[in-house]
Amino acid sequence: MEEVAVVENKKVILKNYVDGIPTETDMELKMGDTIEIKAPKGSSCFLVKNLYLSCDPYMRGRMRDFHGSYLPPFLPGQRIEGFGVARVIDSDDPNYTPGELICGITGWEEYSLLRSSNELQLRKIQLDDAIPLSYHLGLLGMAGFTAYAGFYEICSPKKGESVFVSAASGAVGQLVGQLAKLNGCYVVGSAGSKQKVDLLKNKLGFDEAFNYKEEADLDAALKRYFPEGINIYFDNVGGSMLDAALLNMKVHGRIALCGMVSLQSLSSSSQGGINNLYNAIPRRLRLEGFLQSDYVHIFPQFLEHVKGYYKEGKIVYIEDMSEGLELAPAALVGLFSGKNVGKQVVRVANE
């Protein structure tokens, strides 16, 4: 019998279900578990070493004791999972060979045993010196694809239109704004700090940006930047910002409902206080919620376009990197108070 190496496998587990905004104490770093550095024979699994993990607002939905969503909840006492970049270490699956890099849903732990039949949205990554590996979680990953699919498929932009993006310096918003500029639109973003507003105007190329925390009246703020009204609102926050946008949309405006990170709770009693929906009737507005997973057929086209734009210097991408698995809970929780500047990623291991 050959000896199989056994190593410690630190992991982040969910301690209990959460209804409101998650806190660090809802999760814990669990030490002491071990794992064999081998994919069991006959298991059709493959073993990966996790390199980067993605922190995304949708993950809070999986922390609830709620089974009616598009993704099942995490289980208390079990590891959390999310999108990650990992290297294959050993494999009992003929489609994956040791040394390959993959992106997909993996565990919040040092090593994960994955099975490709489990709908993990797995794809292989070709190493490219011009593109940081972690960008496969942001710019070239689920966040970037959400921006691309939402902007082109839901918003149907035309040159010269006026576009408003909330949470505009975040993982999704920063790319929406840049795609809109490349499409010949006038683009304004909102964010929650002076630093983020500066990034939007000076680094990300938005025409204008404002700090929503400094605006007593969001309706007045939107009228200041969009005196003629808004054609497209890409909504990442819901709540009072969506309500103000409804007062400022042009006839036949489009609103892409991407996320509602402002809501204190995702349960049905908290509807985010939308009072201005009536405006959608006389203005013939279209509001559409969407999930990037509905558009996988255009993923190859997205990769080709966005990689090209990045390599030509036509778009930039801002990332907020936390170092070490132990910082993952704080990194995830920080999304809900806007601590992150850009796409939040956790580095679990150095290549």
Coordinates of C-alpha atoms in Angstrom, one line a residue:
M1 CA 0.0 0.0 0.0
E2 CA 1.3 3.4 -0.9
E3 CA 1.3 5.9 1.9
V4 CA -1.1 8.8 1.5
A5 CA -0.2 12.1 3.0
V6 CA -2.7 13.5 5.5
V7 CA -2.8 17.2 6.2
E8 CA -4.8 19.6 8.4
N9 CA -7.7 21.2 6.5
K10 CA -8.7 24.5 8.1
K11 CA -12.3 25.5 7.2
V12 CA -14.9 28.2 7.8
I13 CA -18.2 26.8 9.0
L14 CA -21.6 28.4 9.5
K15 CA -22.5 28.3 13.2
N16 CA -26.2 29.0 13.0
Y17 CA -28.8 30.3 10.5
V18 CA -28.9 34.0 10.1
D19 CA -31.9 36.2 9.1
G20 CA -30.5 39.7 9.1
I21 CA -27.1 40.8 8.0
P22 CA -24.5 38.2 8.9
T23 CA -21.8 39.0 11.5
E24 CA -18.4 37.4 12.0
T25 CA -19.7 35.4 15.0
D26 CA -22.2 33.6 12.7
M27 CA -19.2 31.8 11.3
E28 CA -16.1 30.2 12.8
L29 CA -12.7 29.0 11.6
K30 CA -12.5 25.3 12.5
M31 CA -9.1 23.8 13.0
G32 CA -8.1 20.2 13.5
D33 CA -9.9 18.5 10.6
T34 CA -7.6 16.5 8.4
I35 CA -7.9 15.4 4.8
E36 CA -6.0 12.8 2.7
I37 CA -4.1 14.3 -0.2
K38 CA -5.8 11.8 -2.6
A39 CA -9.0 11.5 -4.5
P40 CA -10.6 8.2 -3.4
K41 CA -10.6 5.5 -6.1
G42 CA -14.0 5.0 -7.7
S43 CA -15.3 8.2 -6.3
S44 CA -15.3 10.2 -9.5
C45 CA -14.1 13.1 -7.4
F46 CA -11.1 15.3 -7.7
L47 CA -9.1 17.0 -4.9
V48 CA -8.2 20.7 -5.2
K49 CA -6.0 23.1 -3.2
N50 CA -8.0 26.4 -2.9
L51 CA -6.1 29.5 -3.9
Y52 CA -8.6 32.3 -3.9
L53 CA -12.2 32.6 -2.6
S54 CA -14.8 35.1 -3.7
C55 CA -17.0 37.0 -1.2
D56 CA -20.4 37.8 -2.8
P57 CA -23.6 39.3 -1.4
Y58 CA -25.8 36.4 -2.7
M59 CA -24.1 34.2 -0.1
R60 CA -26.1 35.7 2.7
G61 CA -29.2 34.2 1.1
R62 CA -27.7 30.7 1.7
M63 CA -27.2 31.5 5.4
R64 CA -31.0 31.6 6.0
D65 CA -33.2 28.6 7.0
F66 CA -35.1 29.0 3.7
H67 CA -35.4 26.3 1.1
G68 CA -37.5 28.1 -1.6
S69 CA -34.6 29.9 -3.3
Y70 CA -32.6 29.1 -6.4
L71 CA -29.7 27.8 -4.2
P72 CA -30.1 25.5 -1.1
P73 CA -29.0 26.9 2.3
F74 CA -25.7 26.1 3.9
L75 CA -25.9 23.7 6.9
P76 CA -25.0 24.8 10.4
G77 CA -21.8 23.1 11.5
Q78 CA -20.7 22.5 7.9
R79 CA -18.3 24.4 5.7
I80 CA -19.5 27.4 3.8
E81 CA -19.0 27.3 0.0
G82 CA -18.7 29.9 -2.8
F83 CA -16.8 30.6 -6.0
G84 CA -13.1 30.0 -5.9
V85 CA -10.0 29.4 -7.9
A86 CA -8.2 26.2 -7.2
R87 CA -5.5 23.9 -8.4
V88 CA -6.2 20.2 -9.0
I89 CA -4.0 18.0 -6.8
D90 CA -5.3 14.5 -7.4
S91 CA -8.2 13.2 -9.5
D92 CA -10.4 10.2 -10.0
D93 CA -12.3 12.1 -12.7
P94 CA -10.9 11.7 -16.2
N95 CA -11.9 15.2 -17.1
Y96 CA -9.6 16.8 -14.5
T97 CA -5.8 16.2 -14.3
P98 CA -3.4 17.2 -11.5
G99 CA -1.9 20.7 -12.1
E100 CA -5.0 22.1 -13.9
L101 CA -6.5 25.3 -12.6
I102 CA -10.2 25.5 -12.2
C103 CA -12.8 28.1 -11.2
G104 CA -16.2 27.2 -9.7
I105 CA -18.0 26.5 -6.5
T106 CA -15.6 25.2 -3.8
G107 CA -15.4 24.9 0.0
W108 CA -14.2 27.7 2.3
E109 CA -11.3 25.5 3.3
E110 CA -7.7 24.8 2.4
Y111 CA -8.5 21.6 0.3
S112 CA -11.8 20.5 -1.2
L113 CA -13.0 17.2 -2.7
L114 CA -15.2 18.1 -5.6
R115 CA -17.5 16.2 -7.9
S116 CA -18.2 17.7 -11.3
S117 CA -21.7 16.3 -11.5
N118 CA -22.8 18.5 -8.5
E119 CA -23.5 21.7 -10.6
L120 CA -20.5 23.6 -9.4
Q121 CA -20.3 25.8 -12.5
L122 CA -16.8 24.5 -13.0
R123 CA -14.6 25.7 -15.8
K124 CA -10.9 25.4 -16.5
I125 CA -8.6 28.4 -16.5
Q126 CA -5.9 28.9 -19.0
L127 CA -2.9 30.7 -17.3
D128 CA -2.4 34.1 -18.8
D129 CA 0.5 36.3 -17.6
A130 CA -1.5 39.5 -18.4
I131 CA -4.4 38.5 -16.1
P132 CA -4.1 37.9 -12.4
L133 CA -5.6 34.5 -11.4
S134 CA -7.9 36.1 -8.9
Y135 CA -9.6 38.1 -11.7
H136 CA -11.4 34.8 -12.6
L137 CA -13.6 35.5 -9.6
G138 CA -14.2 39.1 -10.4
L139 CA -13.7 40.6 -13.8
L140 CA -13.8 37.3 -15.6
G141 CA -15.9 35.5 -13.1
M142 CA -19.5 35.5 -11.8
A143 CA -19.4 39.2 -10.9
G144 CA -18.1 40.4 -14.3
F145 CA -20.5 38.1 -16.1
T146 CA -23.4 39.5 -14.0
A147 CA -22.4 42.9 -15.2
Y148 CA -22.1 41.9 -18.8
A149 CA -25.3 39.8 -19.1
G150 CA -27.3 42.3 -17.1
F151 CA -26.1 45.3 -19.1
Y152 CA -26.4 43.9 -22.6
E153 CA -29.3 41.4 -22.2
I154 CA -31.5 43.2 -19.7
C155 CA -30.7 46.9 -20.3
S156 CA -30.4 46.8 -24.1
P157 CA -28.2 50.0 -24.2
K158 CA -28.1 52.4 -27.1
K159 CA -25.4 55.0 -27.8
G160 CA -26.0 58.3 -26.1
E161 CA -28.3 57.0 -23.4
S162 CA -28.1 58.0 -19.7
V163 CA -27.1 55.2 -17.3
F164 CA -27.1 55.2 -13.5
V165 CA -25.3 52.5 -11.5
S166 CA -25.6 52.0 -7.7
A167 CA -22.8 50.4 -5.6
A168 CA -20.9 51.5 -8.6
S169 CA -17.4 50.7 -7.4
G170 CA -18.3 47.2 -6.3
A171 CA -17.5 43.9 -8.1
V172 CA -20.4 44.3 -10.6
G173 CA -21.0 48.0 -10.8
Q174 CA -17.4 49.0 -11.8
L175 CA -17.7 46.9 -14.9
V176 CA -21.3 48.0 -15.8
G177 CA -20.1 51.6 -15.8
Q178 CA -17.1 50.9 -18.0
L179 CA -19.1 48.9 -20.5
A180 CA -21.6 51.7 -20.6
K181 CA -18.9 54.2 -21.4
L182 CA -17.5 51.9 -24.1
N183 CA -21.0 51.8 -25.5
G184 CA -21.1 55.6 -25.8
C185 CA -23.4 56.3 -22.8
Y186 CA -23.4 59.1 -20.2
V187 CA -22.7 57.3 -16.9
V188 CA -23.2 58.3 -13.2
G189 CA -22.4 56.1 -10.2
S190 CA -23.3 56.2 -6.5
A191 CA -21.0 54.8 -3.8
G192 CA -20.6 55.2 0.0
S193 CA -17.3 57.0 0.5
K194 CA -15.2 59.8 -0.9
Q195 CA -12.5 57.4 -1.8
K196 CA -14.9 55.3 -3.9
V197 CA -16.4 58.4 -5.6
D198 CA -12.8 59.5 -6.5
L199 CA -12.1 56.0 -8.0
L200 CA -15.3 56.1 -10.0
K201 CA -14.4 59.5 -11.6
N202 CA -10.6 59.2 -11.9
K203 CA -9.9 55.6 -12.4
L204 CA -13.1 53.9 -13.7
G205 CA -14.0 56.7 -16.1
F206 CA -17.6 57.5 -14.9
D207 CA -18.8 60.9 -16.1
E208 CA -20.0 61.8 -12.6
A209 CA -20.3 60.1 -9.2
F210 CA -21.7 60.9 -5.8
N211 CA -21.6 59.7 -2.2
Y212 CA -25.2 58.7 -1.3
K213 CA -24.4 59.1 2.4
E214 CA -24.0 62.8 1.8
E215 CA -27.3 63.3 0.0
A216 CA -30.3 64.2 2.3
D217 CA -32.6 63.8 -0.7
L218 CA -31.7 61.1 -3.3
D219 CA -34.4 62.3 -5.7
A220 CA -32.8 65.7 -5.8
A221 CA -29.4 64.2 -6.3
L222 CA -30.6 62.2 -9.3
K223 CA -32.3 65.3 -10.8
R224 CA -29.0 67.1 -10.4
Y225 CA -27.1 64.5 -12.4
F226 CA -29.9 63.5 -14.8
P227 CA -31.9 66.7 -15.5
E228 CA -33.4 64.9 -18.5
G229 CA -34.0 61.6 -16.8
I230 CA -32.4 58.2 -16.7
N231 CA -32.7 55.6 -19.6
I232 CA -31.0 52.7 -17.7
Y233 CA -30.7 52.1 -14.0
F234 CA -28.5 49.1 -13.0
D235 CA -29.7 48.4 -9.4
N236 CA -27.4 46.7 -7.0
V237 CA -28.9 48.1 -3.8
G238 CA -32.7 48.3 -3.9
G239 CA -34.4 50.2 -1.1
S240 CA -34.5 54.0 -1.1
M241 CA -32.2 54.3 -4.1
L242 CA -34.5 52.2 -6.3
D243 CA -37.4 54.3 -5.1
A244 CA -35.7 57.6 -6.0
A245 CA -34.7 56.2 -9.4
L246 CA -38.3 55.3 -10.2
L247 CA -39.1 59.1 -9.9
N248 CA -36.4 59.9 -12.5
M249 CA -36.7 57.3 -15.3
K250 CA -37.4 58.4 -18.8
V251 CA -40.3 56.9 -20.8
H252 CA -39.4 53.3 -21.8
G253 CA -36.6 53.2 -19.3
R254 CA -35.1 49.9 -18.2
I255 CA -34.2 48.9 -14.6
A256 CA -32.0 45.8 -14.2
L257 CA -32.6 44.4 -10.7
C258 CA -29.3 42.7 -9.8
G259 CA -29.1 42.9 -6.0
M260 CA -30.6 44.5 -3.0
V261 CA -27.7 44.8 -0.6
S262 CA -29.4 47.7 1.3
L263 CA -32.1 45.4 2.7
Q264 CA -31.6 44.6 6.4
S265 CA -33.4 41.3 6.0
L266 CA -34.3 39.1 3.0
S267 CA -37.5 37.7 4.6
S268 CA -40.8 38.6 3.1
S269 CA -41.7 41.1 5.8
S270 CA -39.0 43.4 4.6
Q271 CA -39.9 44.7 1.1
G272 CA -37.4 47.5 0.9
G273 CA -40.1 50.2 1.1
I274 CA -40.8 50.9 -2.6
N275 CA -43.4 53.7 -2.8
N276 CA -42.9 55.0 -6.3
L277 CA -43.7 51.9 -8.4
Y278 CA -46.7 53.7 -9.9
N279 CA -44.3 55.7 -12.1
A280 CA -43.6 52.5 -14.1
I281 CA -47.1 52.7 -15.7
P282 CA -47.2 56.1 -17.4
R283 CA -43.5 55.9 -18.2
R284 CA -43.8 52.3 -19.5
L285 CA -40.8 51.2 -17.6
R286 CA -39.4 47.7 -17.6
L287 CA -38.0 46.3 -14.3
E288 CA -36.5 42.9 -14.6
G289 CA -34.7 40.7 -12.0
F290 CA -32.1 38.3 -13.4
L291 CA -29.5 35.7 -12.5
Q292 CA -26.2 35.4 -14.5
S293 CA -26.7 31.6 -14.6
D294 CA -29.6 32.0 -17.1
Y295 CA -27.1 33.4 -19.7
V296 CA -24.3 30.8 -19.7
H297 CA -24.7 30.4 -23.4
I298 CA -23.1 33.9 -23.9
F299 CA -20.2 33.2 -21.4
P300 CA -17.6 32.4 -24.1
Q301 CA -18.5 35.7 -25.9
F302 CA -18.2 37.6 -22.6
L303 CA -14.8 36.1 -21.9
E304 CA -13.5 37.0 -25.3
H305 CA -14.9 40.6 -25.2
V306 CA -13.9 41.5 -21.6
K307 CA -10.4 39.8 -21.8
G308 CA -9.8 41.8 -25.0
Y309 CA -11.0 45.1 -23.4
Y310 CA -8.7 44.5 -20.4
K311 CA -5.6 43.6 -22.4
E312 CA -6.2 46.7 -24.6
G313 CA -6.3 48.9 -21.5
K314 CA -9.9 49.9 -22.2
I315 CA -11.1 48.7 -18.9
V316 CA -9.5 48.4 -15.4
Y317 CA -10.6 46.3 -12.4
I318 CA -10.3 47.1 -8.7
E319 CA -9.9 44.3 -6.3
D320 CA -9.9 44.2 -2.4
M321 CA -7.7 41.3 -1.3
S322 CA -7.8 39.8 2.2
E323 CA -4.9 37.6 3.1
G324 CA -5.7 34.2 4.8
L325 CA -8.7 32.0 5.3
E326 CA -9.0 33.3 8.9
L327 CA -10.0 36.7 7.5
A328 CA -12.7 35.3 5.2
P329 CA -15.7 35.8 7.6
A330 CA -14.8 39.5 8.2
A331 CA -14.3 39.9 4.4
L332 CA -17.8 38.5 3.7
V333 CA -19.5 40.5 6.4
G334 CA -17.8 43.7 5.3
L335 CA -19.7 43.6 2.0
F336 CA -22.9 44.6 3.8
S337 CA -21.4 47.8 5.3
G338 CA -19.3 48.7 2.2
K339 CA -15.9 48.1 3.8
N340 CA -14.6 46.6 0.6
V341 CA -13.2 48.8 -2.1
G342 CA -13.9 46.9 -5.3
K343 CA -14.3 43.1 -5.7
Q344 CA -13.7 41.3 -2.4
V345 CA -11.4 38.3 -2.6
V346 CA -9.7 36.1 0.0
R347 CA -6.2 34.6 -0.8
V348 CA -6.2 31.2 0.9
A349 CA -2.8 30.0 -0.4
N350 CA 0.0 31.5 -2.5
E351 CA 0.6 29.8 -5.9

